[in-house]
mmCIF file of C-alpha atoms in Angstrom:
data_model
loop_
_atom_site.group_PDB
_atom_site.id
_atom_site.type_symbol
_atom_site.label_atom_id
_atom_site.label_comp_id
_atom_site.label_asym_id
_atom_site.label_seq_id
_atom_site.Cartn_x
_atom_site.Cartn_y
_atom_site.Cartn_z
ATOM 1 C CA MET Y 1 104.628 39.488 -35.724
ATOM 2 C CA GLU Y 2 101.479 40.761 -34.143
ATOM 3 C CA THR Y 3 99.174 42.665 -36.487
ATOM 4 C CA ASN Y 4 99.006 46.303 -35.497
ATOM 5 C CA LYS Y 5 96.590 49.067 -36.343
ATOM 6 C CA HIS Y 6 99.498 51.417 -37.166
ATOM 7 C CA ILE Y 7 100.976 49.270 -39.952
ATOM 8 C CA GLY Y 8 99.663 50.553 -43.256
ATOM 9 C CA SER Y 9 100.274 49.651 -46.863
ATOM 10 C CA LEU Y 10 103.576 48.071 -47.879
ATOM 11 C CA VAL Y 11 106.200 50.463 -49.251
ATOM 12 C CA LEU Y 12 109.312 48.260 -49.399
ATOM 13 C CA SER Y 13 109.074 44.486 -49.118
ATOM 14 C CA GLN Y 14 111.867 42.359 -47.695
ATOM 15 C CA GLU Y 15 112.902 41.492 -51.233
ATOM 16 C CA ARG Y 16 113.029 45.169 -52.280
ATOM 17 C CA ILE Y 17 115.078 45.910 -49.163
ATOM 18 C CA ARG Y 18 117.553 43.136 -50.077
ATOM 19 C CA LEU Y 19 117.773 44.535 -53.607
ATOM 20 C CA GLY Y 20 118.262 48.061 -52.220
ATOM 21 C CA VAL Y 21 121.078 46.878 -49.957
ATOM 22 C CA ALA Y 22 122.765 45.284 -52.976
ATOM 23 C CA ILE Y 23 122.368 48.482 -55.029
ATOM 24 C CA VAL Y 24 123.969 50.651 -52.353
ATOM 25 C CA ALA Y 25 126.720 48.093 -51.656
ATOM 26 C CA ASP Y 26 127.572 47.954 -55.368
ATOM 27 C CA LYS Y 27 127.915 51.752 -55.518
ATOM 28 C CA LEU Y 28 130.158 51.764 -52.434
ATOM 29 C CA ASN Y 29 132.228 48.820 -53.696
ATOM 30 C CA GLN Y 30 132.922 50.686 -56.927
ATOM 31 C CA LYS Y 31 133.844 53.939 -55.159
ATOM 32 C CA PHE Y 32 135.849 52.749 -52.141
ATOM 33 C CA SER Y 33 137.689 49.620 -53.294
ATOM 34 C CA GLY Y 34 141.181 49.637 -51.782
ATOM 35 C CA GLU Y 35 140.524 52.671 -49.555
ATOM 36 C CA GLU Y 36 140.618 53.041 -45.775
ATOM 37 C CA VAL Y 37 136.951 53.351 -44.813
ATOM 38 C CA VAL Y 38 135.140 53.803 -41.539
ATOM 39 C CA ILE Y 39 131.445 52.978 -41.435
ATOM 40 C CA ILE Y 40 129.652 55.008 -38.770
ATOM 41 C CA SER Y 41 126.165 53.711 -38.084
ATOM 42 C CA VAL Y 42 123.647 56.350 -37.045
ATOM 43 C CA VAL Y 43 121.888 54.617 -34.177
ATOM 44 C CA PRO Y 44 119.407 53.350 -33.443
ATOM 45 C CA GLY Y 45 117.680 53.617 -36.849
ATOM 46 C CA GLY Y 46 120.667 52.668 -38.968
ATOM 47 C CA ILE Y 47 121.501 49.432 -37.181
ATOM 48 C CA LEU Y 48 119.546 47.079 -39.466
ATOM 49 C CA PHE Y 49 120.676 48.677 -42.721
ATOM 50 C CA THR Y 50 124.277 48.863 -41.477
ATOM 51 C CA ALA Y 51 124.298 45.159 -40.585
ATOM 52 C CA ASP Y 52 122.902 44.169 -43.976
ATOM 53 C CA LEU Y 53 125.106 46.591 -45.920
ATOM 54 C CA VAL Y 54 128.513 45.794 -44.424
ATOM 55 C CA ARG Y 55 128.071 42.097 -45.180
ATOM 56 C CA GLU Y 56 127.873 43.032 -48.881
ATOM 57 C CA LEU Y 57 130.939 45.282 -48.941
ATOM 58 C CA LYS Y 58 134.015 43.878 -50.677
ATOM 59 C CA PHE Y 59 136.542 46.157 -48.950
ATOM 60 C CA ASP Y 60 137.772 46.236 -45.363
ATOM 61 C CA VAL Y 61 135.936 48.540 -42.996
ATOM 62 C CA ASN Y 62 136.261 49.751 -39.460
ATOM 63 C CA MET Y 63 132.975 50.402 -37.706
ATOM 64 C CA ASP Y 64 131.749 52.902 -35.140
ATOM 65 C CA TYR Y 65 128.463 54.514 -34.216
ATOM 66 C CA ILE Y 66 126.982 57.941 -33.562
ATOM 67 C CA ALA Y 67 123.646 59.074 -32.145
ATOM 68 C CA CYS Y 68 121.557 62.199 -32.513
ATOM 69 C CA HIS Y 69 117.985 61.757 -31.372
ATOM 70 C CA HIS Y 70 115.377 63.256 -33.686
ATOM 71 C CA THR Y 71 111.653 63.361 -34.123
ATOM 72 C CA PRO Y 72 110.540 61.806 -37.427
ATOM 73 C CA GLY Y 73 109.306 64.466 -39.842
ATOM 74 C CA VAL Y 74 110.996 67.377 -38.032
ATOM 75 C CA SER Y 75 113.939 68.987 -39.834
ATOM 76 C CA GLU Y 76 115.016 71.345 -37.036
ATOM 77 C CA ASN Y 77 116.882 69.202 -34.535
ATOM 78 C CA GLY Y 78 118.786 70.694 -31.633
ATOM 79 C CA SER Y 79 119.541 67.375 -29.930
ATOM 80 C CA PRO Y 80 123.139 66.758 -28.944
ATOM 81 C CA ILE Y 81 125.303 64.645 -31.219
ATOM 82 C CA VAL Y 82 126.748 61.781 -29.177
ATOM 83 C CA TYR Y 83 129.943 60.372 -30.647
ATOM 84 C CA HIS Y 84 132.528 58.663 -28.461
ATOM 85 C CA GLN Y 85 134.957 58.064 -31.333
ATOM 86 C CA ASP Y 86 135.942 54.540 -30.469
ATOM 87 C CA ILE Y 87 138.344 54.433 -33.429
ATOM 88 C CA ASN Y 88 140.544 57.020 -35.130
ATOM 89 C CA ILE Y 89 138.848 58.479 -38.225
ATOM 90 C CA LYS Y 90 141.494 61.086 -39.103
ATOM 91 C CA ASP Y 91 142.504 60.873 -42.773
ATOM 92 C CA LYS Y 92 139.924 58.144 -43.447
ATOM 93 C CA HIS Y 93 136.889 58.045 -45.696
ATOM 94 C CA VAL Y 94 133.822 58.065 -43.453
ATOM 95 C CA ILE Y 95 130.470 56.682 -44.575
ATOM 96 C CA LEU Y 96 127.534 57.573 -42.344
ATOM 97 C CA VAL Y 97 124.943 54.801 -42.591
ATOM 98 C CA ASP Y 98 121.285 55.265 -41.662
ATOM 99 C CA ASP Y 99 118.006 53.698 -42.688
ATOM 100 C CA ALA Y 100 116.724 56.761 -44.539
ATOM 101 C CA ILE Y 101 117.039 60.466 -45.066
ATOM 102 C CA GLU Y 102 113.648 61.902 -44.258
ATOM 103 C CA THR Y 103 113.856 65.688 -43.790
ATOM 104 C CA GLY Y 104 117.652 65.537 -43.772
ATOM 105 C CA GLY Y 105 118.121 68.040 -40.952
ATOM 106 C CA THR Y 106 119.673 65.612 -38.508
ATOM 107 C CA MET Y 107 121.875 63.916 -41.102
ATOM 108 C CA LYS Y 108 123.122 67.290 -42.329
ATOM 109 C CA ARG Y 109 124.171 68.234 -38.778
ATOM 110 C CA VAL Y 110 125.903 64.887 -38.240
ATOM 111 C CA ALA Y 111 127.710 64.978 -41.610
ATOM 112 C CA LEU Y 112 128.938 68.539 -41.098
ATOM 113 C CA PHE Y 113 130.034 67.704 -37.537
ATOM 114 C CA ILE Y 114 132.104 64.697 -38.657
ATOM 115 C CA GLY Y 115 133.582 66.640 -41.576
ATOM 116 C CA ALA Y 116 134.538 69.681 -39.490
ATOM 117 C CA GLU Y 117 135.782 68.111 -36.271
ATOM 118 C CA PHE Y 118 137.881 65.060 -37.107
ATOM 119 C CA GLY Y 119 140.156 65.720 -40.095
ATOM 120 C CA VAL Y 120 138.567 63.024 -42.255
ATOM 121 C CA LYS Y 121 139.475 62.468 -45.900
ATOM 122 C CA SER Y 122 135.815 62.502 -46.961
ATOM 123 C CA VAL Y 123 132.286 62.130 -45.620
ATOM 124 C CA SER Y 124 129.585 60.246 -47.515
ATOM 125 C CA ILE Y 125 126.122 59.022 -46.605
ATOM 126 C CA ALA Y 126 124.613 55.617 -47.366
ATOM 127 C CA THR Y 127 120.899 54.992 -46.831
ATOM 128 C CA LEU Y 128 118.278 52.627 -48.152
ATOM 129 C CA PHE Y 129 116.104 55.495 -49.341
ATOM 130 C CA VAL Y 130 115.618 59.242 -49.328
ATOM 131 C CA LYS Y 131 112.445 61.296 -49.240
ATOM 132 C CA PRO Y 132 111.585 64.287 -51.412
ATOM 133 C CA ASN Y 133 111.786 67.832 -50.019
ATOM 134 C CA ARG Y 134 114.763 66.989 -47.826
ATOM 135 C CA VAL Y 135 117.280 69.666 -46.985
ATOM 136 C CA ASN Y 136 120.419 69.983 -49.061
ATOM 137 C CA ILE Y 137 123.241 67.956 -47.503
ATOM 138 C CA PRO Y 138 126.566 68.946 -49.090
ATOM 139 C CA VAL Y 139 128.125 65.457 -49.162
ATOM 140 C CA THR Y 140 127.865 62.545 -51.585
ATOM 141 C CA GLN Y 141 124.854 60.333 -50.910
ATOM 142 C CA TYR Y 142 124.467 56.700 -51.927
ATOM 143 C CA PHE Y 143 120.936 55.345 -51.812
ATOM 144 C CA ALA Y 144 118.765 52.809 -53.586
ATOM 145 C CA TYR Y 145 115.359 54.470 -53.679
ATOM 146 C CA GLU Y 146 113.888 57.958 -53.805
ATOM 147 C CA MET Y 147 110.383 58.035 -52.388
ATOM 148 C CA ASP Y 148 107.746 59.992 -54.282
ATOM 149 C CA ASN Y 149 106.093 61.466 -51.169
ATOM 150 C CA ASP Y 150 106.747 62.357 -47.541
ATOM 151 C CA ASP Y 151 104.463 59.744 -45.960
ATOM 152 C CA MET Y 152 105.432 58.745 -42.428
ATOM 153 C CA LEU Y 153 106.995 55.277 -42.649
ATOM 154 C CA ILE Y 154 107.762 52.550 -40.114
ATOM 155 C CA GLY Y 155 109.802 49.365 -40.102
ATOM 156 C CA TYR Y 156 113.370 48.325 -40.922
ATOM 157 C CA GLY Y 157 114.787 50.757 -38.371
ATOM 158 C CA LEU Y 158 112.155 53.469 -38.766
ATOM 159 C CA SER Y 159 110.160 53.977 -35.601
ATOM 160 C CA TRP Y 160 107.103 55.757 -34.359
ATOM 161 C CA GLU Y 161 106.626 56.287 -30.646
ATOM 162 C CA ASN Y 162 109.717 54.094 -30.135
ATOM 163 C CA LYS Y 163 108.028 51.081 -31.725
ATOM 164 C CA TYR Y 164 108.037 49.170 -35.021
ATOM 165 C CA GLN Y 165 111.787 49.357 -35.771
ATOM 166 C CA ASN Y 166 111.997 45.577 -35.925
ATOM 167 C CA ILE Y 167 109.367 45.131 -38.626
ATOM 168 C CA PRO Y 168 111.348 43.482 -41.476
ATOM 169 C CA PHE Y 169 109.716 45.635 -44.184
ATOM 170 C CA VAL Y 170 108.801 49.306 -44.610
ATOM 171 C CA SER Y 171 105.192 50.363 -44.539
ATOM 172 C CA LYS Y 172 103.140 53.527 -44.211
ATOM 173 C CA LEU Y 173 102.245 54.611 -40.718
ATOM 174 C CA ILE Y 174 98.569 54.803 -39.847
ATOM 175 C CA LYS Y 175 98.192 57.256 -36.974
#
């Protein structure tokens, strides 16, 4: 990959990401074994983590996707939630999967929307990591890492100016 002036110091290596995926998968395997579960990937950021995570799950899943554009670092998001509901989620456990919870504003809106509109059994969130100072999201969250600061990060699904999502590690953003 081309070296770029915006890629800063390493935060999560590929090995730490693999370990984080295994940590989250283990938590989900313990909780949802034998249950009817729908994984809803929050796109586009959650695509990479979703792909890695579902391959580690030991229970059957159905998969769908949802989108709600947001600006990294901004907790107030009025963007529309786009969900076509390709599969029935009524009376199912739903796990929303994204790369990270940064401010948490968008994920809170999406989780409350799914919980209120579709008659699901439960809503949970699975992410590789969460940042401090995020908003309170009133659903169970499964994650591997809690960051110690709110640095802007890129890679492994996290973008800046619609770039860098395909970097296979997570690093600090240099503006």
